[in-house]
Coordinates of C-alpha atoms and ligand atoms in Angstrom, one line a residue:
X1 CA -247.9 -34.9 108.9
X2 CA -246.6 -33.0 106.1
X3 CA -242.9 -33.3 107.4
X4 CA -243.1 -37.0 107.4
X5 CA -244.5 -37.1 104.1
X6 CA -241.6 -34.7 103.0
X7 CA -239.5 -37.4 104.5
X8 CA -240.9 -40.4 103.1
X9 CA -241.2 -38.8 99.5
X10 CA -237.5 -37.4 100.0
X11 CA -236.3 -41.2 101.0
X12 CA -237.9 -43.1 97.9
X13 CA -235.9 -40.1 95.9
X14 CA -232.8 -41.1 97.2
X15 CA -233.5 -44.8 96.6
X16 CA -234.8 -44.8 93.3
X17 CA -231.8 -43.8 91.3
X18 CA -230.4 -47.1 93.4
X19 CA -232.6 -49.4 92.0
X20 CA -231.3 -48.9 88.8
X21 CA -230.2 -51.2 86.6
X22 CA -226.8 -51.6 88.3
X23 CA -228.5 -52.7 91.3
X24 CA -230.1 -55.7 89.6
X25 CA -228.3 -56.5 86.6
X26 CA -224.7 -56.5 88.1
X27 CA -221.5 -57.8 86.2
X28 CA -221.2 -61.7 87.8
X29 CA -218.2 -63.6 87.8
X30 CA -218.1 -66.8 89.3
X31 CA -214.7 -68.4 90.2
X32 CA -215.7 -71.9 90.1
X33 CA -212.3 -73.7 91.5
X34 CA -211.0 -77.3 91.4
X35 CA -211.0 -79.8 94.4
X36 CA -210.1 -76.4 97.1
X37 CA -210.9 -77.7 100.0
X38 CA -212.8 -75.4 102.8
X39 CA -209.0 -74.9 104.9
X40 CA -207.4 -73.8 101.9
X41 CA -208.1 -70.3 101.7
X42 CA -206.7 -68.6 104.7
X43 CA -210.0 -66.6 105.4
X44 CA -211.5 -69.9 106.8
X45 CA -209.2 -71.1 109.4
X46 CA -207.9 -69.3 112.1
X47 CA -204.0 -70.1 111.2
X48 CA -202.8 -70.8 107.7
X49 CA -199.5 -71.5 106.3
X50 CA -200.7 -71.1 102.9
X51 CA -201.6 -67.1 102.8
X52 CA -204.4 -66.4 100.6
X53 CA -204.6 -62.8 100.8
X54 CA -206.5 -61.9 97.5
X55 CA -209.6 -64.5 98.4
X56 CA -209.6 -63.4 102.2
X57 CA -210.1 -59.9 100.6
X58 CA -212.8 -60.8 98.9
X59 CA -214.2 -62.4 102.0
X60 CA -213.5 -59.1 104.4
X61 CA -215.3 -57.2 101.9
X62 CA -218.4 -59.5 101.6
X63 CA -219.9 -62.7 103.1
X64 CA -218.0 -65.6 104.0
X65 CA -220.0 -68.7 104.2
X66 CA -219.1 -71.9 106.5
X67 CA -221.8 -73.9 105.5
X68 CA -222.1 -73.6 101.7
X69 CA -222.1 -77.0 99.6
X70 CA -221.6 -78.1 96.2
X71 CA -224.2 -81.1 95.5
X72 CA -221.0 -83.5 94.7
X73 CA -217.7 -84.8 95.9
X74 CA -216.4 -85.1 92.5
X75 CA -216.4 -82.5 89.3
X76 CA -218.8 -83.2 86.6
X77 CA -222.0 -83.4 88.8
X78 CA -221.4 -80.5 90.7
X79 CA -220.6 -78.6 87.5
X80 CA -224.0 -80.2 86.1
X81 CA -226.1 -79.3 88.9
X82 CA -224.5 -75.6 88.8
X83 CA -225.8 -75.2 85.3
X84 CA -228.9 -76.6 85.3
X85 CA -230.4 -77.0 88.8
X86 CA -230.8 -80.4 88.4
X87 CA -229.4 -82.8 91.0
X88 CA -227.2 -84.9 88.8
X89 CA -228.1 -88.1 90.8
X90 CA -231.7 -87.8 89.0
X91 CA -229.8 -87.9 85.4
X92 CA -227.4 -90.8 84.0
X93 CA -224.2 -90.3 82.7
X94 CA -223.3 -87.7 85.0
X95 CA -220.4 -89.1 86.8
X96 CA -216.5 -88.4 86.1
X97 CA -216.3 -87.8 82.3
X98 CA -213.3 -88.9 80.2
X99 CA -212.1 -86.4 77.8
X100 CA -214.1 -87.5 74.8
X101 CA -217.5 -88.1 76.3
X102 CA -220.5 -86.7 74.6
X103 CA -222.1 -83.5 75.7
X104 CA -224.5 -84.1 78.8
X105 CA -226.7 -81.3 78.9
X106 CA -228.7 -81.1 75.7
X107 CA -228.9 -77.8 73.4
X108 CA -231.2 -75.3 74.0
X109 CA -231.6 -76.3 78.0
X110 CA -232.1 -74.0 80.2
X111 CA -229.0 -73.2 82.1
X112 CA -227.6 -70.5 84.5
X113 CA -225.7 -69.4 81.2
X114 CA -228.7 -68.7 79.1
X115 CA -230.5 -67.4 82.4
X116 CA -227.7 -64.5 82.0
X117 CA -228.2 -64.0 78.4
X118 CA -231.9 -64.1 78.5
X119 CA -231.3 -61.1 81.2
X120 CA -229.5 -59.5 78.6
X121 CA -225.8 -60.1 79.7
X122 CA -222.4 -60.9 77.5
X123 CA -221.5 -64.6 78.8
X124 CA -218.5 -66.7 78.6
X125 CA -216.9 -69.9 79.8
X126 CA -213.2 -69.9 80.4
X127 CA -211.0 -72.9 81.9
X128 CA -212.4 -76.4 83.4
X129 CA -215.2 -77.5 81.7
X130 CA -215.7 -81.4 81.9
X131 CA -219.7 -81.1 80.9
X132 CA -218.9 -83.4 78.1
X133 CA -218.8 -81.8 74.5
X134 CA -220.1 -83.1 70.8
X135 CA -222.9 -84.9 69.8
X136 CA -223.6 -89.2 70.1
X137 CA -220.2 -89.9 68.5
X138 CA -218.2 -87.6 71.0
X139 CA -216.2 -84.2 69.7
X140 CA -214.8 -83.9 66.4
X141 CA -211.1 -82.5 67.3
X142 CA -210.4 -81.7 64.1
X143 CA -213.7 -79.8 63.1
X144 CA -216.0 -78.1 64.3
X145 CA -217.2 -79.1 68.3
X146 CA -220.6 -79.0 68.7
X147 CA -222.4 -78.7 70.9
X148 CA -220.1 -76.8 72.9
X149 CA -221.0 -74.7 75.6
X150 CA -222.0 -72.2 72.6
X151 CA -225.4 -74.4 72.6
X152 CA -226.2 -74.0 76.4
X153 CA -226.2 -70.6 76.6
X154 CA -222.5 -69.6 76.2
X155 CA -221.7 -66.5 73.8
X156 CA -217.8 -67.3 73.5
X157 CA -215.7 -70.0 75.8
X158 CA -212.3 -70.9 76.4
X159 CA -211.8 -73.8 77.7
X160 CA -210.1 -76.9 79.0
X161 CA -212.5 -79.7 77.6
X162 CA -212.1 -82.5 80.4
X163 CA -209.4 -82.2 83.2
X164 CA -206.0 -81.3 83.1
X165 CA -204.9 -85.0 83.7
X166 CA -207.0 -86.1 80.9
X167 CA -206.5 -86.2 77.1
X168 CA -206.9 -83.8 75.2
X169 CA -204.2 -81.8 76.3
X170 CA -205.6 -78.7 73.9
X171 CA -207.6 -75.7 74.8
X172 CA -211.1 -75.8 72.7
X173 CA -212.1 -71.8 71.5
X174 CA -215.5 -71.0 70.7
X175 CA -216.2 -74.9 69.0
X176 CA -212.9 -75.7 67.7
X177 CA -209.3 -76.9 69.8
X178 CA -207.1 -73.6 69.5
X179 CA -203.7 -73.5 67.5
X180 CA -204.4 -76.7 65.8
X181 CA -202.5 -77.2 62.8
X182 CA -204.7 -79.6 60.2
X183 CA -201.8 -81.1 58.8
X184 CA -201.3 -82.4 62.6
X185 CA -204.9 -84.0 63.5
X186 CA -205.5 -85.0 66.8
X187 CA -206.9 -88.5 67.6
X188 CA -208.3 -89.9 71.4
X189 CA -209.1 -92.8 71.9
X190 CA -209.6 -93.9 76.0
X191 CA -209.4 -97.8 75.3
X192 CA -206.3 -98.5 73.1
X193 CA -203.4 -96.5 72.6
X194 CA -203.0 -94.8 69.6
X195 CA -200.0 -93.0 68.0
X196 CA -196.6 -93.5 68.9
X197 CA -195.9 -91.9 72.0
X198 CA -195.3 -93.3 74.7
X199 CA -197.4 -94.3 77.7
X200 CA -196.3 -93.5 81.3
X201 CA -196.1 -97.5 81.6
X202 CA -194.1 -97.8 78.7
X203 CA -191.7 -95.2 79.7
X204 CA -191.5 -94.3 83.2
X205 CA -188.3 -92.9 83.3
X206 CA -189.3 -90.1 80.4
X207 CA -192.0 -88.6 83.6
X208 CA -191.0 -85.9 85.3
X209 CA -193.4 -86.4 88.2
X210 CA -194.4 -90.2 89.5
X211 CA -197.6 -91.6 89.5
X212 CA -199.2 -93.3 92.5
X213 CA -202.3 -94.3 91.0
X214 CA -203.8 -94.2 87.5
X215 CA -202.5 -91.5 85.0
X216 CA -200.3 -94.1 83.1
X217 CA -201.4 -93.8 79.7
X218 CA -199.7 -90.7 76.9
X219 CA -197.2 -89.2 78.3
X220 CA -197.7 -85.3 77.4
X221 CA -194.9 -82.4 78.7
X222 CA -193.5 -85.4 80.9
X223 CA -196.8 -85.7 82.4
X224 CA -198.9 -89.4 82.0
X225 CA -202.2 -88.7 81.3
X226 CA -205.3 -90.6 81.4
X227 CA -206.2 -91.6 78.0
X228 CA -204.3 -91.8 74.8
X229 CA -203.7 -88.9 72.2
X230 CA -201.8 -88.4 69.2
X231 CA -201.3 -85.5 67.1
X232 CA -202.3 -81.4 67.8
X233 CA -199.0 -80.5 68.0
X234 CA -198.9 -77.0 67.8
X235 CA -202.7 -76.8 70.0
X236 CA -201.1 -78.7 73.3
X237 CA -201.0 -76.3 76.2
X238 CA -198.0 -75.9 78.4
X239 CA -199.3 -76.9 81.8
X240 CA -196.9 -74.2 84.2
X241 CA -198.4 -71.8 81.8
X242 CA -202.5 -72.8 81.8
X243 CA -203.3 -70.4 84.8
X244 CA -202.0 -67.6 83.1
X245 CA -203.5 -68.1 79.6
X246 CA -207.0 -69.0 81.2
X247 CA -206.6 -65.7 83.2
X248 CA -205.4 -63.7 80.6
X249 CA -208.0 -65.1 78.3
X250 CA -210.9 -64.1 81.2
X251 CA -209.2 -60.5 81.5
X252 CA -209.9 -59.7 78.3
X253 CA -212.9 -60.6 78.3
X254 CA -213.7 -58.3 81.4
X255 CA -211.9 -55.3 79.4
X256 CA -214.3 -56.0 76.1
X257 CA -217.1 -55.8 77.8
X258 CA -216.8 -53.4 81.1
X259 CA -219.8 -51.3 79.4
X260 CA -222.4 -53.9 80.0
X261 CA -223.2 -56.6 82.1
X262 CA -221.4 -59.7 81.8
X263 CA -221.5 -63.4 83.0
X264 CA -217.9 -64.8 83.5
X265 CA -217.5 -68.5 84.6
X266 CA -214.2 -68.5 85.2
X267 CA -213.1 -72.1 86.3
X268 CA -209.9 -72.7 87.4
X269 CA -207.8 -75.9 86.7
X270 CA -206.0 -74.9 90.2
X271 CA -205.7 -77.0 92.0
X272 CA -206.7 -80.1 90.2
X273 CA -203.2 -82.5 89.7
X274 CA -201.7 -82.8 87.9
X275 CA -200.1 -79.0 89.8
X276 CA -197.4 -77.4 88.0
X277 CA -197.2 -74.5 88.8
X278 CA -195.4 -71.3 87.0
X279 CA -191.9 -70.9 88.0
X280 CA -193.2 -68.1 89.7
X281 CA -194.3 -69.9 92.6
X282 CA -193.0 -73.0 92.0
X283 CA -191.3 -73.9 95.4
X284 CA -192.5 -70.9 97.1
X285 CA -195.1 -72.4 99.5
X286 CA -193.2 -74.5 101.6
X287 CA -195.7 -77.2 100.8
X288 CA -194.7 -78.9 97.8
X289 CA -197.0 -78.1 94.3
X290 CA -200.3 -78.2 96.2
X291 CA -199.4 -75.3 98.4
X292 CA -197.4 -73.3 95.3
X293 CA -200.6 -73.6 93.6
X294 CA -203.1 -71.9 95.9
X295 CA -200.8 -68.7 95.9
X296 CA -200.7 -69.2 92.2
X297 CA -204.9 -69.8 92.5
X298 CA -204.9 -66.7 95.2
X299 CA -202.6 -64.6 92.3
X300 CA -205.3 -64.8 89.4
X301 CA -207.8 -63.9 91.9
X302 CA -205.3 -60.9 92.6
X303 CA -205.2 -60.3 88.9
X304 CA -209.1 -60.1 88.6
X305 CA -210.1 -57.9 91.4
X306 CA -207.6 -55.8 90.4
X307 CA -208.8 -55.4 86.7
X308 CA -211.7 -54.9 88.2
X309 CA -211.0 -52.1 90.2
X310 CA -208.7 -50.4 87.0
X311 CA -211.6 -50.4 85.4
X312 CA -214.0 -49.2 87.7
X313 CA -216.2 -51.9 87.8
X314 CA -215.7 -53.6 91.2
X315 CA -218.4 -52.1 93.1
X316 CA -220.7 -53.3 90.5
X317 CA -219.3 -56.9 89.6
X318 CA -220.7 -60.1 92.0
X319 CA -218.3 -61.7 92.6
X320 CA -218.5 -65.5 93.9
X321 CA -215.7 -67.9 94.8
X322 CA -216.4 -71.3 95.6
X323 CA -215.3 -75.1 94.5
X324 CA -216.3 -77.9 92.6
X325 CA -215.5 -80.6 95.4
X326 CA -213.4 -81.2 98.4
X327 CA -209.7 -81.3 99.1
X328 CA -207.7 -84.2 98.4
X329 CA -203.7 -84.5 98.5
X330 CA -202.7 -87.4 96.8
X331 CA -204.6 -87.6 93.9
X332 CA -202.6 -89.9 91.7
X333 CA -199.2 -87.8 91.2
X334 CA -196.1 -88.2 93.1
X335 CA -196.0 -83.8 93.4
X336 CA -194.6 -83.4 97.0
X337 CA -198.0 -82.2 98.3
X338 CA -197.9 -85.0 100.6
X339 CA -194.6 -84.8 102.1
X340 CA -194.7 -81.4 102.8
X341 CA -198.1 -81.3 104.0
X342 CA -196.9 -79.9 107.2
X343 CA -199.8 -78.5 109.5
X344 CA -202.0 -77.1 106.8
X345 CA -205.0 -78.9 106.8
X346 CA -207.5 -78.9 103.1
X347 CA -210.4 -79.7 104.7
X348 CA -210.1 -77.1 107.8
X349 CA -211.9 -79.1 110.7
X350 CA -214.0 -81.8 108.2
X351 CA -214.0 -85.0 108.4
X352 CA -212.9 -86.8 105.1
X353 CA -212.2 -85.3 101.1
X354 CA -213.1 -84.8 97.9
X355 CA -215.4 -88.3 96.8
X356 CA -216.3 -88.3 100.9
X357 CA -219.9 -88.7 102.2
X358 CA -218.5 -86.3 105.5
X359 CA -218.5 -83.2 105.1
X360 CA -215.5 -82.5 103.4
X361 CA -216.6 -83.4 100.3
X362 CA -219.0 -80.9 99.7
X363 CA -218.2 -78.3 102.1
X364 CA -216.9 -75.8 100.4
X365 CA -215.4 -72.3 100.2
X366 CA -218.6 -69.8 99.3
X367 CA -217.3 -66.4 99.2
X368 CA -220.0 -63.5 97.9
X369 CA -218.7 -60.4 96.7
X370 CA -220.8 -57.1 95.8
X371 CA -219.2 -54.2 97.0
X372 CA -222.4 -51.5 96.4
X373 CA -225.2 -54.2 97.6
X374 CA -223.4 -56.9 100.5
X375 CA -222.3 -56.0 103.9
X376 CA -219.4 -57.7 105.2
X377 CA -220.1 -60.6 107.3
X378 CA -220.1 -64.2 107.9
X379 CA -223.2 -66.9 107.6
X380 CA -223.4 -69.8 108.9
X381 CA -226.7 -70.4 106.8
X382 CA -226.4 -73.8 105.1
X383 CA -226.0 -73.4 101.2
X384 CA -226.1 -75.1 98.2
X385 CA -224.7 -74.2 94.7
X386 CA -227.7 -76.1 93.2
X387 CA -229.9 -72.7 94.3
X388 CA -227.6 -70.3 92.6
X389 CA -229.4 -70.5 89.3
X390 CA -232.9 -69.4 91.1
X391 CA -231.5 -67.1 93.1
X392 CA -229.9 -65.2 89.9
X393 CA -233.4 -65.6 88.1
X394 CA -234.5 -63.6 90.9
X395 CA -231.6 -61.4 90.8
X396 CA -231.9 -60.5 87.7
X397 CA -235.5 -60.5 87.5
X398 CA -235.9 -63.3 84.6
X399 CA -238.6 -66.1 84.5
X400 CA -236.9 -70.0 84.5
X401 CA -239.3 -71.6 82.1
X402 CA -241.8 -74.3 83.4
X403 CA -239.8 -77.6 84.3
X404 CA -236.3 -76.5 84.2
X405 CA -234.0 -76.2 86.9
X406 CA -236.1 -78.6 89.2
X407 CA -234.5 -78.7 92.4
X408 CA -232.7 -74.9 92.0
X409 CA -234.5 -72.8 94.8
X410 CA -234.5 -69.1 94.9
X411 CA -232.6 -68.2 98.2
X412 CA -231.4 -65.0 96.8
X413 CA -231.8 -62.8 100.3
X414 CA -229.3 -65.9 101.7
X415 CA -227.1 -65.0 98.9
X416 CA -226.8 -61.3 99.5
X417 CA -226.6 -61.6 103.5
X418 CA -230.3 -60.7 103.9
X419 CA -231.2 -63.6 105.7
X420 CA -229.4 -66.4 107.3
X421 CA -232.3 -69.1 106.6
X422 CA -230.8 -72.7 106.3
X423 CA -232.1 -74.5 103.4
X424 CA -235.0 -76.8 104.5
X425 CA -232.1 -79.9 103.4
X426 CA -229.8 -80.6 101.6
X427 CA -228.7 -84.0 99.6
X428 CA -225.2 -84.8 99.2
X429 CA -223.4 -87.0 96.5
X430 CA -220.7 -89.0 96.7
X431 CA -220.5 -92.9 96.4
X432 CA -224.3 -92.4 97.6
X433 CA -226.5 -90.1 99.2
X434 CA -226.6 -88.1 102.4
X435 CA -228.7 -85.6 103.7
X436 CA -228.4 -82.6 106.1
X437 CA -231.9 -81.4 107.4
X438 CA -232.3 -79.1 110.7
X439 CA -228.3 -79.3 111.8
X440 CA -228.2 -83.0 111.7
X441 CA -226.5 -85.5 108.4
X442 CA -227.9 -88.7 108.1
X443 CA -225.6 -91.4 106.1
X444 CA -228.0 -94.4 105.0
X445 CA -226.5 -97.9 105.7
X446 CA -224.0 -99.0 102.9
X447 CA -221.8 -102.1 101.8
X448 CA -219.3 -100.1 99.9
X449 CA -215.9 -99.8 101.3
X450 CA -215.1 -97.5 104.4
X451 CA -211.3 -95.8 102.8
X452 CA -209.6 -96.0 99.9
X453 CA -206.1 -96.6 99.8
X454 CA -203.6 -94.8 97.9
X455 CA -201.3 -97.2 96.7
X456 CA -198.2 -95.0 97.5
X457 CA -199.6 -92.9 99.6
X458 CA -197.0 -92.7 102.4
X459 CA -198.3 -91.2 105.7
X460 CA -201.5 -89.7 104.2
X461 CA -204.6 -91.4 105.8
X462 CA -206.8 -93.1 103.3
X463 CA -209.9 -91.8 102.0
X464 CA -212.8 -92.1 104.3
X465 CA -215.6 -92.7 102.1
X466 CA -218.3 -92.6 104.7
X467 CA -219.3 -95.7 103.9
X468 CA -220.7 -97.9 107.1
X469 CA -222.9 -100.7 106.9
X470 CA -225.3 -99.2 110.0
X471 CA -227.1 -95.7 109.5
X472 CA -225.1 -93.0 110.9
X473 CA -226.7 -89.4 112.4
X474 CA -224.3 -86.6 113.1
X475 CA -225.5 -83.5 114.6
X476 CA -223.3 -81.1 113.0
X477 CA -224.1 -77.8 114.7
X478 CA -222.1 -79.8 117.7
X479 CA -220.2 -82.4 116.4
X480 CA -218.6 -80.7 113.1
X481 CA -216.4 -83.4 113.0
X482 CA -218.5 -86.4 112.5
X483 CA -217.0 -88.1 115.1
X484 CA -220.1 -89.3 117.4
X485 CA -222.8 -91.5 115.6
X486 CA -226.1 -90.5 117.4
X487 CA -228.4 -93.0 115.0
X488 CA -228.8 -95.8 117.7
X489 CA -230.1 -93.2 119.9
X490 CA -232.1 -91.1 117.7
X491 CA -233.9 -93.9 115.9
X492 CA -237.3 -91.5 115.0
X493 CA -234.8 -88.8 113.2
X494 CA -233.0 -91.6 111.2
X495 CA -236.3 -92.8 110.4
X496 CA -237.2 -89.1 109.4
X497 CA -234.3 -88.1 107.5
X498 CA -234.0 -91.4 105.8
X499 CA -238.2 -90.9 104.3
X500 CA -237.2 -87.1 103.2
X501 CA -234.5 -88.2 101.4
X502 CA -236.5 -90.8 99.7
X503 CA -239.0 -88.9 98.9
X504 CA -237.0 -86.1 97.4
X505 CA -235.3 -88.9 95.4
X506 CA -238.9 -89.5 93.4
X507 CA -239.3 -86.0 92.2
Ligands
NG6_1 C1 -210.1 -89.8 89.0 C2 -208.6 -89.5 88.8 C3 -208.3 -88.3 89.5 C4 -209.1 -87.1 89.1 C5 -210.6 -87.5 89.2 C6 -211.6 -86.5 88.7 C7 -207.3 -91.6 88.6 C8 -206.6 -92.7 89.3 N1 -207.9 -90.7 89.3 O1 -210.5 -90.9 88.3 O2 -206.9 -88.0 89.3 O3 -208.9 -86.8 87.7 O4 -210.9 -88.7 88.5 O5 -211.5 -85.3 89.5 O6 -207.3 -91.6 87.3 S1 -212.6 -84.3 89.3 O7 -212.2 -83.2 90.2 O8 -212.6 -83.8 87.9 O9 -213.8 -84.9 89.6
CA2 CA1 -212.9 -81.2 91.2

């Protein structure tokens, strides 16, 4: 009796000193990536001709999921249901942005930035942002920007406003665009050209990469853009450089704070188009731009853990690596991707891409990282980004105040490899809604086109939108493919599927 209380006193001693604030407030850096389809990092398919070795380490190391979604196939929602928990679908004005829009989530929200900072940590937002920035009338350029990501939580940012193919081409820093020179202001305007540059339509032969679709508007570096810009000089970025800077910029921010726990969203513009990638790896894939820039992608990665581990902070730092929306090869630049496309496949064994209602579009790579709490393993639990911000709450042991984050559920033992629970559903965005309950995706009827064709696209199949005028019912657990429609013989689970996702549409 007394040896087993000896025992059970002498265990809690040796765990206490683990439950320490290391254990529940680690350093958290999210690598929030850019249309990386779930075959793009090597760790997820069983051959690659695109090594990755940087990500598949993080994946040896901790827990590689194959059934971890994004809410969207497209940017901005998934990036507005990441912050706030919110499924963007419940909230207008969430779609694609253009470079000027207004800020979409108010001031003073509750957000899985401020969740860290409530908890104490140092936060910052470096690279992609495309959440919309300024008040009613848009950004002031020339001023100062807010809100900003400053207002939702954000100590410090660095980052890309829009998308890389959108104007403006300037890096904002901490509420105003970096470098700018006031004599130089910058106007954008995404209806009527402006300044005296000229457009991709204007002057084709000044690009030096073609277009297939869209993208015709200021030409910047030899790049068409969408939207028109004048002015800001001396603040434009230099695209083969942006993965480097962004990096750089996110290092540093790791070195000034390695004493205390910090919040890093670091979003890549890899490997959104337009891809131009450092001469480092330009050419070095063997698969035209798109390849050169996952190695570039897989690089910074590199460059982080590696900081990390310099430091010795790695065992410490969460690390998550995931994607915004699926893969897609021609998206509206003539880059090579799709000639040399070769065997790799983005999507791995889904059906469709990024703005797809299959699977592709919001399956995505979810890699967890935590070297002194998660054991090395793979789960096949199904996953949503939209549960992150609960699950941190929980982490981190900080309340999420009455009515925020609405459809964010804590699933924080699925997070750290605890459990393998499958979310009771999960809705996905793209044209419309889907849902995934119990191993089987229902796709309601819909008019809406079944592909989208690339104009140029050469060989590349079309988009498969999911679209079908009929209900479709895949059961994924054996059909992961989406190739057999079961709703004509499952009728009740159509029926079933299709009330649950109503009913989670009203509240
Ligand atoms: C589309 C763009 C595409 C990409 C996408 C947003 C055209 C023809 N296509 O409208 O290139 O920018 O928007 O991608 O302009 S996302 O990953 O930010 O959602
Ligand atoms: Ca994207």
């Amino acid at each position: 009796m007394f040896f087993r209380i000896f025992i059970t006193v002498f265990v809690l001693l040796l765990t206490v000193p683990l439950i320490s604030a290391s254990e529940t407030k680690p350093n958290v850096i999210l690598i929030y990536t850019d249309d990386v389809g779930f075959g793009d990092v090597s760790c997820n398919v069983d051959k690659s001709e695109i090594p990755t070795p940087n990500i598949d380490k993080l994946a040896e190391g901790g827990l590689r999921f194959t059934n971890a979604h994004c809410t969207s196939a497209t940017c901005t929602p998934s990036r507005y249901a990441l912050m706030t928990g919110e499924y963007p679908w419940r909230k207008k004005g969430t779609g694609v942005l253009p470079g000027n829009a207004s800020a979409i989530i108010a001031p003073g929200r509750f957000t899985l930035a401020s969740l860290f900072q409530k908890a104490g940590y140092r936060t910052k937002a470096v690279g992609k942002w495309h959440l919309g920035l300024g008040g009613n009338e848009g950004p002031d350029w020339n001023g100062i920007i807010t809100p900003s990501p400053k207002e939702i939580g954000f100590d410090e940012h660095f980052i890309i406003p829009a998308t890389v193919d959108r104007v403006p081409c300037v890096f904002v820093e901490n509420s105003r665009v970096a470098n700018l020179d006031p004599n130089d202001p910058i106007s954008v305007d995404y209806q009527n050209k402006i300044g005296n540059e000229p457009t991709a339509t204007e002057r084709p032969d000044l690009l030096k990469m073609g277009l297939t679709h869209g993208h015709n508007n200021t030409i910047i570096n030899g790049i068409g853009r969408i939207g028109f810009m004048s002015g800001g000089k001396s603040a434009r970025w230099n695209d083969e450089t942006i993965a480097e800077v962004i990096t750089n910029n996110a290092l540093d921010f790791i070195k000034d704070n390695q004493s205390k726990p910090f919040f890093l969203y670091y979003a890549t513009h890899d490997i959104h188009v337009p891809r131009v990638p450092h001469p480092k790896f330009a050419g070095k894939s063997g698969h035209g731009a798109r390849g050169d820039v996952i190695l570039q992608l897989d690089d910074c990665v590199g460059q982080i853990t590696a900081l990390l581990k310099e430091l010795k902070i790695f065992d410490n730092t969460l690390i998550i690596f995931s994607s915004d929306n699926g893969p897609i090869v021609d998206d509206g630049y003539l880059d090579g991707s799709m000639e040399n496309i070769g065997n790799h496949k983005p999507a791995g064994p889904y059906r469709g891409s990024k703005y797809s209602k299959f699977e592709a579009g919001t399956r995505v790579p979810f890699i967890v990282h935590w070297n002194s709490r998660i054991k090395p393993a793979v789960s096949n639990a199904l996953f949503s980004q939209i549960d992150l911000l609960a699950s941190f709450a929980a982490l981190v042991q900080t309340d999420i105040p009455e009515g925020a984050a609405p459809d964010s559920i804590n699933a924080l033992p699925v997070l750290l490899g605890e459990s393998q629970r499958d979310r009771d559903y999960n809705i996905e965005q793209a044209s419309g809604l889907t849902i995934i309950s119990k191993g089987w995706k229902y796709i309601p009827p819909n008019n809406g086109p079944a592909e989208i064709k690339m104009p140029k696209m050469g060989g590349e199949k079309p988009v498969e939108t999911g679209n079908l005028n009929v209900p479709q019912l895949y059961k994924l657990d054996e059909d992961i493919a989406e190739q057999k429609n079961l709703a004509a013989e499952h009728p009740d689970i159509v029926k079933e599927l299709d009330a649950l996702l109503k009913s989670k549409q009203q509240n």
